[in-house]
Amino acid sequence: MKIFWSWQSDRTSRICKDFVKESLEEAAHRIATDLGLEESARPEVDHDTKGEPGMVDISATIFRKIENAAVFVADMTSIGRSEGGKRVMQNPNVLIELGYALKTLGPSQVILVANQSYGGKPEDLPFDVRHRRGPILYKLSKEDPPEVVDQEKQKLVDALADALTTCLQNAIAKEHAEVEIQRHKHGEDCSVWFNAHRRLQHRSWMPFRAAADDVEVLKGPRTYMRIIPAGWKNRKPDSTTVRNLNPPLGLQPFGEWHQGGAGINEEGVLCRPLGARDETGVHHVDTVSQWFESTGELWGIEVHLPGPDGTAYFAEDQAVNHWHAFMKRGLAMFSHLEARPPYIIEAGVIGIKSLLWPHPQAIVRYTRGVRDSATHEERSSAWTPDEQLNFLLKLCDEVRRAFGLSQAKESDIKKHLRD
């Protein structure tokens, strides 16, 4: 990512041009580490015709570089005053480049810097930008000793790092929003990748068995989650690599399970509990997870089975806990495998009309669903703990709407989480 630096040489370079450029470079290096950016995505300070061969068209080159930059930084230090001294003047070339940056990149990606020794108050700026945030200010004169210059540089680096972080995060988010992410096709509904008549298979995890294991997922309403990366930083992992991952990074079934394992299949790796085995050798399970080698996607489902009274219930605390655990494990696995962000996470509940929401302490003991499905989807590069919590809150809101209930409280969702 490029940070275009629009400079002026009318003032002493030691306290203006060179000083700000060095501060920018230090700030860029710092935030590249703080944001954990890959080598190819690390911010680099660019300016005028830097890196261009031969006798290029200077104006055209500068405008092209501004268009392609992630952030534009302009030196708005005053270079003099108008006749009579009423109006502070900035370098005209910087102002032209600033105007072009405002048009092409937008104000959110523009940062202004000025040496306060020569002005820098809002009223010193051109009329068109006075109503916007003013420059980041520092104060140096030609007479200042090196120790003062160093002190001012540290303050300027800190301020630039803060401003650049916000701008670069905006640029990254915009870039990632435009990334096309390939998904595996869903099956009979959005919660599964298979149709009702299809029997799942995987290679036995028992080394002495050559035959494949047949698996059938029990029928009923389902909770599910999908985590889909944009791609891979290096080589795409194969099914054997994913199959051999050890806990806590290895695949696990989405829902409750006690014994089970993962086996390679046609699509990637299927993970399931042991399940009940019928007379034909088919394993019947209520939860599975599948990693797809073609897209890198991780998909998990859990069936809500009826209780002793023949009724299936939706327990929000259990669902939130399973979603959260699957999300954390999946993102940790993708980080280990060097997946490339952003990630799409989709989750929901299907078959809500056949579920009851229990109210143990209320007069009305149960609420039946009024809509048959509830889903929520988001895309993010970082998926911080706060983003995960916010996702779960919005997801629970959708489920509650499907039951005709009021919105969830963040405190309630936090209570459901078990690390």
PDB file of N, CA and C in Angstrom, residues 307-360:
ATOM      1  N   GLY A 307     -36.742 -34.284  22.599  1.00  0.00           N
ATOM      2  CA  GLY A 307     -36.506 -34.846  23.917  1.00  0.00           C
ATOM      3  C   GLY A 307     -37.434 -36.006  24.205  1.00  0.00           C
ATOM      4  N   PRO A 308     -37.467 -36.469  25.453  1.00  0.00           N
ATOM      5  CA  PRO A 308     -38.328 -37.596  25.829  1.00  0.00           C
ATOM      6  C   PRO A 308     -39.809 -37.355  25.551  1.00  0.00           C
ATOM      7  N   ASP A 309     -40.208 -36.067  25.564  1.00  0.00           N
ATOM      8  CA  ASP A 309     -41.617 -35.758  25.293  1.00  0.00           C
ATOM      9  C   ASP A 309     -41.911 -35.645  23.807  1.00  0.00           C
ATOM     10  N   GLY A 310     -40.916 -35.914  22.965  1.00  0.00           N
ATOM     11  CA  GLY A 310     -41.117 -35.870  21.523  1.00  0.00           C
ATOM     12  C   GLY A 310     -41.007 -34.489  20.916  1.00  0.00           C
ATOM     13  N   THR A 311     -40.598 -33.487  21.703  1.00  0.00           N
ATOM     14  CA  THR A 311     -40.511 -32.107  21.234  1.00  0.00           C
ATOM     15  C   THR A 311     -39.054 -31.662  21.181  1.00  0.00           C
ATOM     16  N   ALA A 312     -38.705 -30.917  20.141  1.00  0.00           N
ATOM     17  CA  ALA A 312     -37.358 -30.358  20.012  1.00  0.00           C
ATOM     18  C   ALA A 312     -37.367 -28.914  20.516  1.00  0.00           C
ATOM     19  N   TYR A 313     -36.360 -28.569  21.302  1.00  0.00           N
ATOM     20  CA  TYR A 313     -36.275 -27.245  21.905  1.00  0.00           C
ATOM     21  C   TYR A 313     -35.041 -26.507  21.381  1.00  0.00           C
ATOM     22  N   PHE A 314     -35.146 -25.175  21.380  1.00  0.00           N
ATOM     23  CA  PHE A 314     -33.989 -24.349  21.042  1.00  0.00           C
ATOM     24  C   PHE A 314     -33.461 -23.723  22.317  1.00  0.00           C
ATOM     25  N   ALA A 315     -32.233 -24.068  22.682  1.00  0.00           N
ATOM     26  CA  ALA A 315     -31.590 -23.507  23.872  1.00  0.00           C
ATOM     27  C   ALA A 315     -30.575 -22.465  23.414  1.00  0.00           C
ATOM     28  N   GLU A 316     -30.869 -21.193  23.639  1.00  0.00           N
ATOM     29  CA  GLU A 316     -30.004 -20.125  23.143  1.00  0.00           C
ATOM     30  C   GLU A 316     -28.608 -20.213  23.735  1.00  0.00           C
ATOM     31  N   ASP A 317     -28.507 -20.539  25.022  1.00  0.00           N
ATOM     32  CA  ASP A 317     -27.184 -20.592  25.642  1.00  0.00           C
ATOM     33  C   ASP A 317     -26.306 -21.647  24.986  1.00  0.00           C
ATOM     34  N   GLN A 318     -26.873 -22.815  24.691  1.00  0.00           N
ATOM     35  CA  GLN A 318     -26.100 -23.875  24.047  1.00  0.00           C
ATOM     36  C   GLN A 318     -25.721 -23.493  22.624  1.00  0.00           C
ATOM     37  N   ALA A 319     -26.671 -22.905  21.883  1.00  0.00           N
ATOM     38  CA  ALA A 319     -26.395 -22.516  20.500  1.00  0.00           C
ATOM     39  C   ALA A 319     -25.285 -21.474  20.439  1.00  0.00           C
ATOM     40  N   VAL A 320     -25.354 -20.465  21.297  1.00  0.00           N
ATOM     41  CA  VAL A 320     -24.328 -19.416  21.313  1.00  0.00           C
ATOM     42  C   VAL A 320     -22.969 -20.009  21.647  1.00  0.00           C
ATOM     43  N   ASN A 321     -22.946 -20.901  22.617  1.00  0.00           N
ATOM     44  CA  ASN A 321     -21.685 -21.523  23.000  1.00  0.00           C
ATOM     45  C   ASN A 321     -21.091 -22.328  21.858  1.00  0.00           C
ATOM     46  N   HIS A 322     -21.916 -23.072  21.127  1.00  0.00           N
ATOM     47  CA  HIS A 322     -21.413 -23.874  20.012  1.00  0.00           C
ATOM     48  C   HIS A 322     -20.962 -22.991  18.851  1.00  0.00           C
ATOM     49  N   TRP A 323     -21.720 -21.937  18.552  1.00  0.00           N
ATOM     50  CA  TRP A 323     -21.302 -21.004  17.497  1.00  0.00           C
ATOM     51  C   TRP A 323     -19.954 -20.383  17.853  1.00  0.00           C
ATOM     52  N   HIS A 324     -19.844 -19.919  19.088  1.00  0.00           N
ATOM     53  CA  HIS A 324     -18.633 -19.225  19.513  1.00  0.00           C
ATOM     54  C   HIS A 324     -17.427 -20.157  19.487  1.00  0.00           C
ATOM     55  N   ALA A 325     -17.595 -21.368  19.995  1.00  0.00           N
ATOM     56  CA  ALA A 325     -16.482 -22.323  20.018  1.00  0.00           C
ATOM     57  C   ALA A 325     -16.049 -22.691  18.605  1.00  0.00           C
ATOM     58  N   PHE A 326     -17.018 -22.906  17.712  1.00  0.00           N
ATOM     59  CA  PHE A 326     -16.708 -23.260  16.323  1.00  0.00           C
ATOM     60  C   PHE A 326     -15.980 -22.112  15.632  1.00  0.00           C
ATOM     61  N   MET A 327     -16.426 -20.890  15.903  1.00  0.00           N
ATOM     62  CA  MET A 327     -15.802 -19.707  15.313  1.00  0.00           C
ATOM     63  C   MET A 327     -14.355 -19.566  15.776  1.00  0.00           C
ATOM     64  N   LYS A 328     -14.118 -19.684  17.068  1.00  0.00           N
ATOM     65  CA  LYS A 328     -12.763 -19.537  17.609  1.00  0.00           C
ATOM     66  C   LYS A 328     -11.831 -20.623  17.086  1.00  0.00           C
ATOM     67  N   ARG A 329     -12.308 -21.868  17.104  1.00  0.00           N
ATOM     68  CA  ARG A 329     -11.467 -22.963  16.612  1.00  0.00           C
ATOM     69  C   ARG A 329     -11.174 -22.802  15.130  1.00  0.00           C
ATOM     70  N   GLY A 330     -12.217 -22.458  14.366  1.00  0.00           N
ATOM     71  CA  GLY A 330     -12.038 -22.322  12.923  1.00  0.00           C
ATOM     72  C   GLY A 330     -11.072 -21.217  12.556  1.00  0.00           C
ATOM     73  N   LEU A 331     -11.207 -20.053  13.188  1.00  0.00           N
ATOM     74  CA  LEU A 331     -10.308 -18.940  12.889  1.00  0.00           C
ATOM     75  C   LEU A 331      -8.880 -19.257  13.311  1.00  0.00           C
ATOM     76  N   ALA A 332      -8.718 -19.970  14.433  1.00  0.00           N
ATOM     77  CA  ALA A 332      -7.376 -20.376  14.862  1.00  0.00           C
ATOM     78  C   ALA A 332      -6.763 -21.350  13.861  1.00  0.00           C
ATOM     79  N   MET A 333      -7.569 -22.275  13.356  1.00  0.00           N
ATOM     80  CA  MET A 333      -7.080 -23.226  12.360  1.00  0.00           C
ATOM     81  C   MET A 333      -6.663 -22.502  11.086  1.00  0.00           C
ATOM     82  N   PHE A 334      -7.490 -21.564  10.634  1.00  0.00           N
ATOM     83  CA  PHE A 334      -7.164 -20.830   9.411  1.00  0.00           C
ATOM     84  C   PHE A 334      -5.902 -19.991   9.592  1.00  0.00           C
ATOM     85  N   SER A 335      -5.729 -19.405  10.757  1.00  0.00           N
ATOM     86  CA  SER A 335      -4.509 -18.638  11.021  1.00  0.00           C
ATOM     87  C   SER A 335      -3.287 -19.550  10.953  1.00  0.00           C
ATOM     88  N   HIS A 336      -3.396 -20.733  11.531  1.00  0.00           N
ATOM     89  CA  HIS A 336      -2.292 -21.696  11.505  1.00  0.00           C
ATOM     90  C   HIS A 336      -1.968 -22.132  10.078  1.00  0.00           C
ATOM     91  N   LEU A 337      -3.000 -22.292   9.259  1.00  0.00           N
ATOM     92  CA  LEU A 337      -2.814 -22.734   7.871  1.00  0.00           C
ATOM     93  C   LEU A 337      -2.457 -21.581   6.934  1.00  0.00           C
ATOM     94  N   GLU A 338      -2.326 -20.360   7.485  1.00  0.00           N
ATOM     95  CA  GLU A 338      -1.973 -19.155   6.724  1.00  0.00           C
ATOM     96  C   GLU A 338      -3.013 -18.837   5.657  1.00  0.00           C
ATOM     97  N   ALA A 339      -4.264 -18.838   6.090  1.00  0.00           N
ATOM     98  CA  ALA A 339      -5.333 -18.388   5.204  1.00  0.00           C
ATOM     99  C   ALA A 339      -5.237 -16.881   5.015  1.00  0.00           C
ATOM    100  N   ARG A 340      -5.778 -16.411   3.908  1.00  0.00           N
ATOM    101  CA  ARG A 340      -5.735 -14.982   3.581  1.00  0.00           C
ATOM    102  C   ARG A 340      -7.097 -14.360   3.863  1.00  0.00           C
ATOM    103  N   PRO A 341      -7.137 -13.272   4.649  1.00  0.00           N
ATOM    104  CA  PRO A 341      -8.400 -12.590   4.896  1.00  0.00           C
ATOM    105  C   PRO A 341      -8.852 -11.826   3.656  1.00  0.00           C
ATOM    106  N   PRO A 342     -10.110 -11.370   3.653  1.00  0.00           N
ATOM    107  CA  PRO A 342     -11.099 -11.444   4.731  1.00  0.00           C
ATOM    108  C   PRO A 342     -11.775 -12.809   4.813  1.00  0.00           C
ATOM    109  N   TYR A 343     -12.532 -12.986   5.898  1.00  0.00           N
ATOM    110  CA  TYR A 343     -13.314 -14.200   6.098  1.00  0.00           C
ATOM    111  C   TYR A 343     -14.795 -13.839   6.112  1.00  0.00           C
ATOM    112  N   ILE A 344     -15.591 -14.656   5.459  1.00  0.00           N
ATOM    113  CA  ILE A 344     -17.042 -14.569   5.601  1.00  0.00           C
ATOM    114  C   ILE A 344     -17.464 -15.591   6.646  1.00  0.00           C
ATOM    115  N   ILE A 345     -18.284 -15.160   7.588  1.00  0.00           N
ATOM    116  CA  ILE A 345     -18.902 -16.090   8.536  1.00  0.00           C
ATOM    117  C   ILE A 345     -20.414 -15.974   8.389  1.00  0.00           C
ATOM    118  N   GLU A 346     -21.039 -17.110   8.175  1.00  0.00           N
ATOM    119  CA  GLU A 346     -22.500 -17.196   8.059  1.00  0.00           C
ATOM    120  C   GLU A 346     -22.983 -18.225   9.069  1.00  0.00           C
ATOM    121  N   ALA A 347     -24.076 -17.929   9.737  1.00  0.00           N
ATOM    122  CA  ALA A 347     -24.613 -18.868  10.720  1.00  0.00           C
ATOM    123  C   ALA A 347     -26.119 -18.678  10.818  1.00  0.00           C
ATOM    124  N   GLY A 348     -26.783 -19.684  11.370  1.00  0.00           N
ATOM    125  CA  GLY A 348     -28.216 -19.568  11.512  1.00  0.00           C
ATOM    126  C   GLY A 348     -28.869 -20.821  12.050  1.00  0.00           C
ATOM    127  N   VAL A 349     -30.203 -20.786  12.017  1.00  0.00           N
ATOM    128  CA  VAL A 349     -31.032 -21.910  12.454  1.00  0.00           C
ATOM    129  C   VAL A 349     -32.085 -22.148  11.383  1.00  0.00           C
ATOM    130  N   ILE A 350     -32.279 -23.415  11.014  1.00  0.00           N
ATOM    131  CA  ILE A 350     -33.266 -23.813  10.013  1.00  0.00           C
ATOM    132  C   ILE A 350     -34.270 -24.758  10.671  1.00  0.00           C
ATOM    133  N   GLY A 351     -35.563 -24.605  10.315  1.00  0.00           N
ATOM    134  CA  GLY A 351     -36.608 -25.454  10.895  1.00  0.00           C
ATOM    135  C   GLY A 351     -37.144 -24.915  12.202  1.00  0.00           C
ATOM    136  N   ILE A 352     -37.156 -23.598  12.347  1.00  0.00           N
ATOM    137  CA  ILE A 352     -37.539 -22.975  13.614  1.00  0.00           C
ATOM    138  C   ILE A 352     -39.007 -23.227  13.960  1.00  0.00           C
ATOM    139  N   LYS A 353     -39.862 -23.360  12.973  1.00  0.00           N
ATOM    140  CA  LYS A 353     -41.288 -23.573  13.257  1.00  0.00           C
ATOM    141  C   LYS A 353     -41.554 -24.883  13.988  1.00  0.00           C
ATOM    142  N   SER A 354     -40.619 -25.805  13.916  1.00  0.00           N
ATOM    143  CA  SER A 354     -40.792 -27.071  14.635  1.00  0.00           C
ATOM    144  C   SER A 354     -40.020 -27.085  15.954  1.00  0.00           C
ATOM    145  N   LEU A 355     -39.524 -25.916  16.377  1.00  0.00           N
ATOM    146  CA  LEU A 355     -38.797 -25.796  17.640  1.00  0.00           C
ATOM    147  C   LEU A 355     -39.604 -24.994  18.658  1.00  0.00           C
ATOM    148  N   LEU A 356     -39.382 -25.271  19.933  1.00  0.00           N
ATOM    149  CA  LEU A 356     -39.958 -24.489  21.014  1.00  0.00           C
ATOM    150  C   LEU A 356     -38.838 -23.795  21.780  1.00  0.00           C
ATOM    151  N   TRP A 357     -39.077 -22.525  22.113  1.00  0.00           N
ATOM    152  CA  TRP A 357     -38.141 -21.765  22.954  1.00  0.00           C
ATOM    153  C   TRP A 357     -38.667 -21.836  24.389  1.00  0.00           C
ATOM    154  N   PRO A 358     -37.922 -22.461  25.289  1.00  0.00           N
ATOM    155  CA  PRO A 358     -38.432 -22.635  26.657  1.00  0.00           C
ATOM    156  C   PRO A 358     -38.317 -21.365  27.498  1.00  0.00           C
ATOM    157  N   HIS A 359     -39.311 -21.161  28.367  1.00  0.00           N
ATOM    158  CA  HIS A 359     -39.308 -20.072  29.359  1.00  0.00           C
ATOM    159  C   HIS A 359     -39.607 -20.698  30.720  1.00  0.00           C
ATOM    160  N   PRO A 360     -38.627 -21.290  31.369  1.00  0.00           N
ATOM    161  CA  PRO A 360     -38.881 -22.070  32.589  1.00  0.00           C
ATOM    162  C   PRO A 360     -39.531 -21.270  33.719  1.00  0.00           C
TER     163      PRO A 360
END
